[in-house]
Coordinates of C-alpha atoms in Angstrom, one line a residue:
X591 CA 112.0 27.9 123.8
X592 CA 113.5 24.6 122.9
X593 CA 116.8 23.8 123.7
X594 CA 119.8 23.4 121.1
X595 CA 120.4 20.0 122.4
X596 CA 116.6 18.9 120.9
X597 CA 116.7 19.6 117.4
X598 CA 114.2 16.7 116.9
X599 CA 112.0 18.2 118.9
X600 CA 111.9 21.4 116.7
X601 CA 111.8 19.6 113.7
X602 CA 108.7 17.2 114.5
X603 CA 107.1 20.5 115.5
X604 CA 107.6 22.1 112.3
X605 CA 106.6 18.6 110.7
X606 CA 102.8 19.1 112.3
X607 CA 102.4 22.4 111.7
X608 CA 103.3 23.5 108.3
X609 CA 101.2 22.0 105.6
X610 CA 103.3 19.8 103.0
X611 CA 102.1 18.1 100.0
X612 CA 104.5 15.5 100.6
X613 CA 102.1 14.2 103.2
X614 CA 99.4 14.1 101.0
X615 CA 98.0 10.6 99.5
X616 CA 98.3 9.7 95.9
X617 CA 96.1 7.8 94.0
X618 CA 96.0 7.4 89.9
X619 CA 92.7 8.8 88.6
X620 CA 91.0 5.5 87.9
X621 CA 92.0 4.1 91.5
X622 CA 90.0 6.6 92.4
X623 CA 86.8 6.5 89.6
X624 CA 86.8 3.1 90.8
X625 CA 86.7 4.1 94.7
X626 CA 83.7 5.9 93.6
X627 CA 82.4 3.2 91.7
X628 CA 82.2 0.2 94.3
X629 CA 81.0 2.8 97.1
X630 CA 79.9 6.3 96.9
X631 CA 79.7 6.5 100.2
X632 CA 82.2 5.4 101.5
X633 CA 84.5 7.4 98.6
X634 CA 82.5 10.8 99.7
X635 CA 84.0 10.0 103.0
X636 CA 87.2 9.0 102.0
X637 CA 88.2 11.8 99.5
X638 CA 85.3 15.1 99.6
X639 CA 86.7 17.8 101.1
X640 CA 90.4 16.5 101.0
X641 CA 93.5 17.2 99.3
X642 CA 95.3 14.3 97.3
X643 CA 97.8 13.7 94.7
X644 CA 96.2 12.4 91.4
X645 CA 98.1 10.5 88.8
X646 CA 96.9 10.3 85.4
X647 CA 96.7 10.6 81.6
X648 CA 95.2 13.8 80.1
X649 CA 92.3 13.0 78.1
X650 CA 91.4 16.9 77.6
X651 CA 91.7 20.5 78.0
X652 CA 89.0 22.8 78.2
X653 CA 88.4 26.5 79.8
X654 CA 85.8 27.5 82.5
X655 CA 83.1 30.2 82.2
X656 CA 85.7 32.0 83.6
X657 CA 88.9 31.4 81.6
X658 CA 90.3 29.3 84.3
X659 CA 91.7 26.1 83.2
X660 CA 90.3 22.7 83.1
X661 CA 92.0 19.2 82.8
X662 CA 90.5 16.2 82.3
X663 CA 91.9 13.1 83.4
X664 CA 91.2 9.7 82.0
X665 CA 89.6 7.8 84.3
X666 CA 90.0 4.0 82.6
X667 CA 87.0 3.8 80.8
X668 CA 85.1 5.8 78.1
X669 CA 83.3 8.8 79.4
X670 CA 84.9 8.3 82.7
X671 CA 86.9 11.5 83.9
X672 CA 88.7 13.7 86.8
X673 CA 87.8 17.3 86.1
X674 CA 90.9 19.2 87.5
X675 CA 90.1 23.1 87.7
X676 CA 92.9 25.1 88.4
X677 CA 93.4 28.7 89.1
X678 CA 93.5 31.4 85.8
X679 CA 97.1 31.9 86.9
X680 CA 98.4 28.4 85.8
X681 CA 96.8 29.1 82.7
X682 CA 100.3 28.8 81.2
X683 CA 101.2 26.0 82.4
X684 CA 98.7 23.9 81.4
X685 CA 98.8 25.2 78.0
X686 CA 101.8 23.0 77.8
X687 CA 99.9 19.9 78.1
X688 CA 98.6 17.5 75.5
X689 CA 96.2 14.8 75.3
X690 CA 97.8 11.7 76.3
X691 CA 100.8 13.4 78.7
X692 CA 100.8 11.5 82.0
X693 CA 100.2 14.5 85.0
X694 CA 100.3 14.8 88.7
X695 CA 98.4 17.2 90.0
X696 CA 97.7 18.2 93.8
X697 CA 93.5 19.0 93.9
X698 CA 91.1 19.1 96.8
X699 CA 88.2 16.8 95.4
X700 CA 84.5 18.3 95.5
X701 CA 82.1 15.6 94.6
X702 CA 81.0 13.1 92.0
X703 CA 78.1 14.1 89.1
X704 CA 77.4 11.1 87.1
X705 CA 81.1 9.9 85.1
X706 CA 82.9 12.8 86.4
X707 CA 84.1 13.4 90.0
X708 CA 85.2 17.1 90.3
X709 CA 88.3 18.6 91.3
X710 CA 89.1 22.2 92.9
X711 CA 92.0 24.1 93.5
X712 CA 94.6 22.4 91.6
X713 CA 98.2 22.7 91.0
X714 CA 101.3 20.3 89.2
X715 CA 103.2 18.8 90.9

């Protein structure tokens, strides 16, 4: 047990263990087309797999096979886009949204197919 007189020493405990989004990176969504853009690879390492913050502009809505929810971030240029999915229980929440509605989401990214990198698991911020 940790003594009274170290409360530090619980908190920076707590501060490694429990997830938190607030430790999460943030990037906009065309900071991170473009990461993609001058090198896959080194993007694929960066960002597959993770968890980031993603700041953008909707640019559309659309529904998986599923019903689950899909956003699609502008990514700075035409044809260029984040695909956020999120789960079927935040369907109504992002029925809120509208094209052009500046969003942060919290997403682990997949992987990039042609203009579109993919995003899983996503929530608001």
């Amino acid at each position: 047990m940790i003594p009274s007189r170290h409360p530090f020493a619980l908190t920076l405990i707590l501060v490694l263990i429990l997830p938190s989004s607030a430790h999460a990176e943030t990037i906009t969504a065309s900071a991170l087309f473009q990461a993609y853009e001058q090198n896959e690879i080194v993007a694929e390492d960066s960002y597959n797999g993770r968890r980031i913050g993603i700041d953008g502009r909707v640019a559309g809505l659309k529904q998986a096979i599923m019903g689950a929810p899909i956003v699609l971030l502008d990514a700075g240029a035409p044809n260029q886009w984040i695909s956020c999915h999120f789960p079927q229980k935040a369907q109504a929440e992002i029925a809120k949204l509208q094209i052009g509605d500046p969003v942060s989401f919290s997403c682990r990214i997949k992987y990039r197919m042609g203009n579109t990198i993919h995003a899983s698991a996503c929530s608001l911020k």
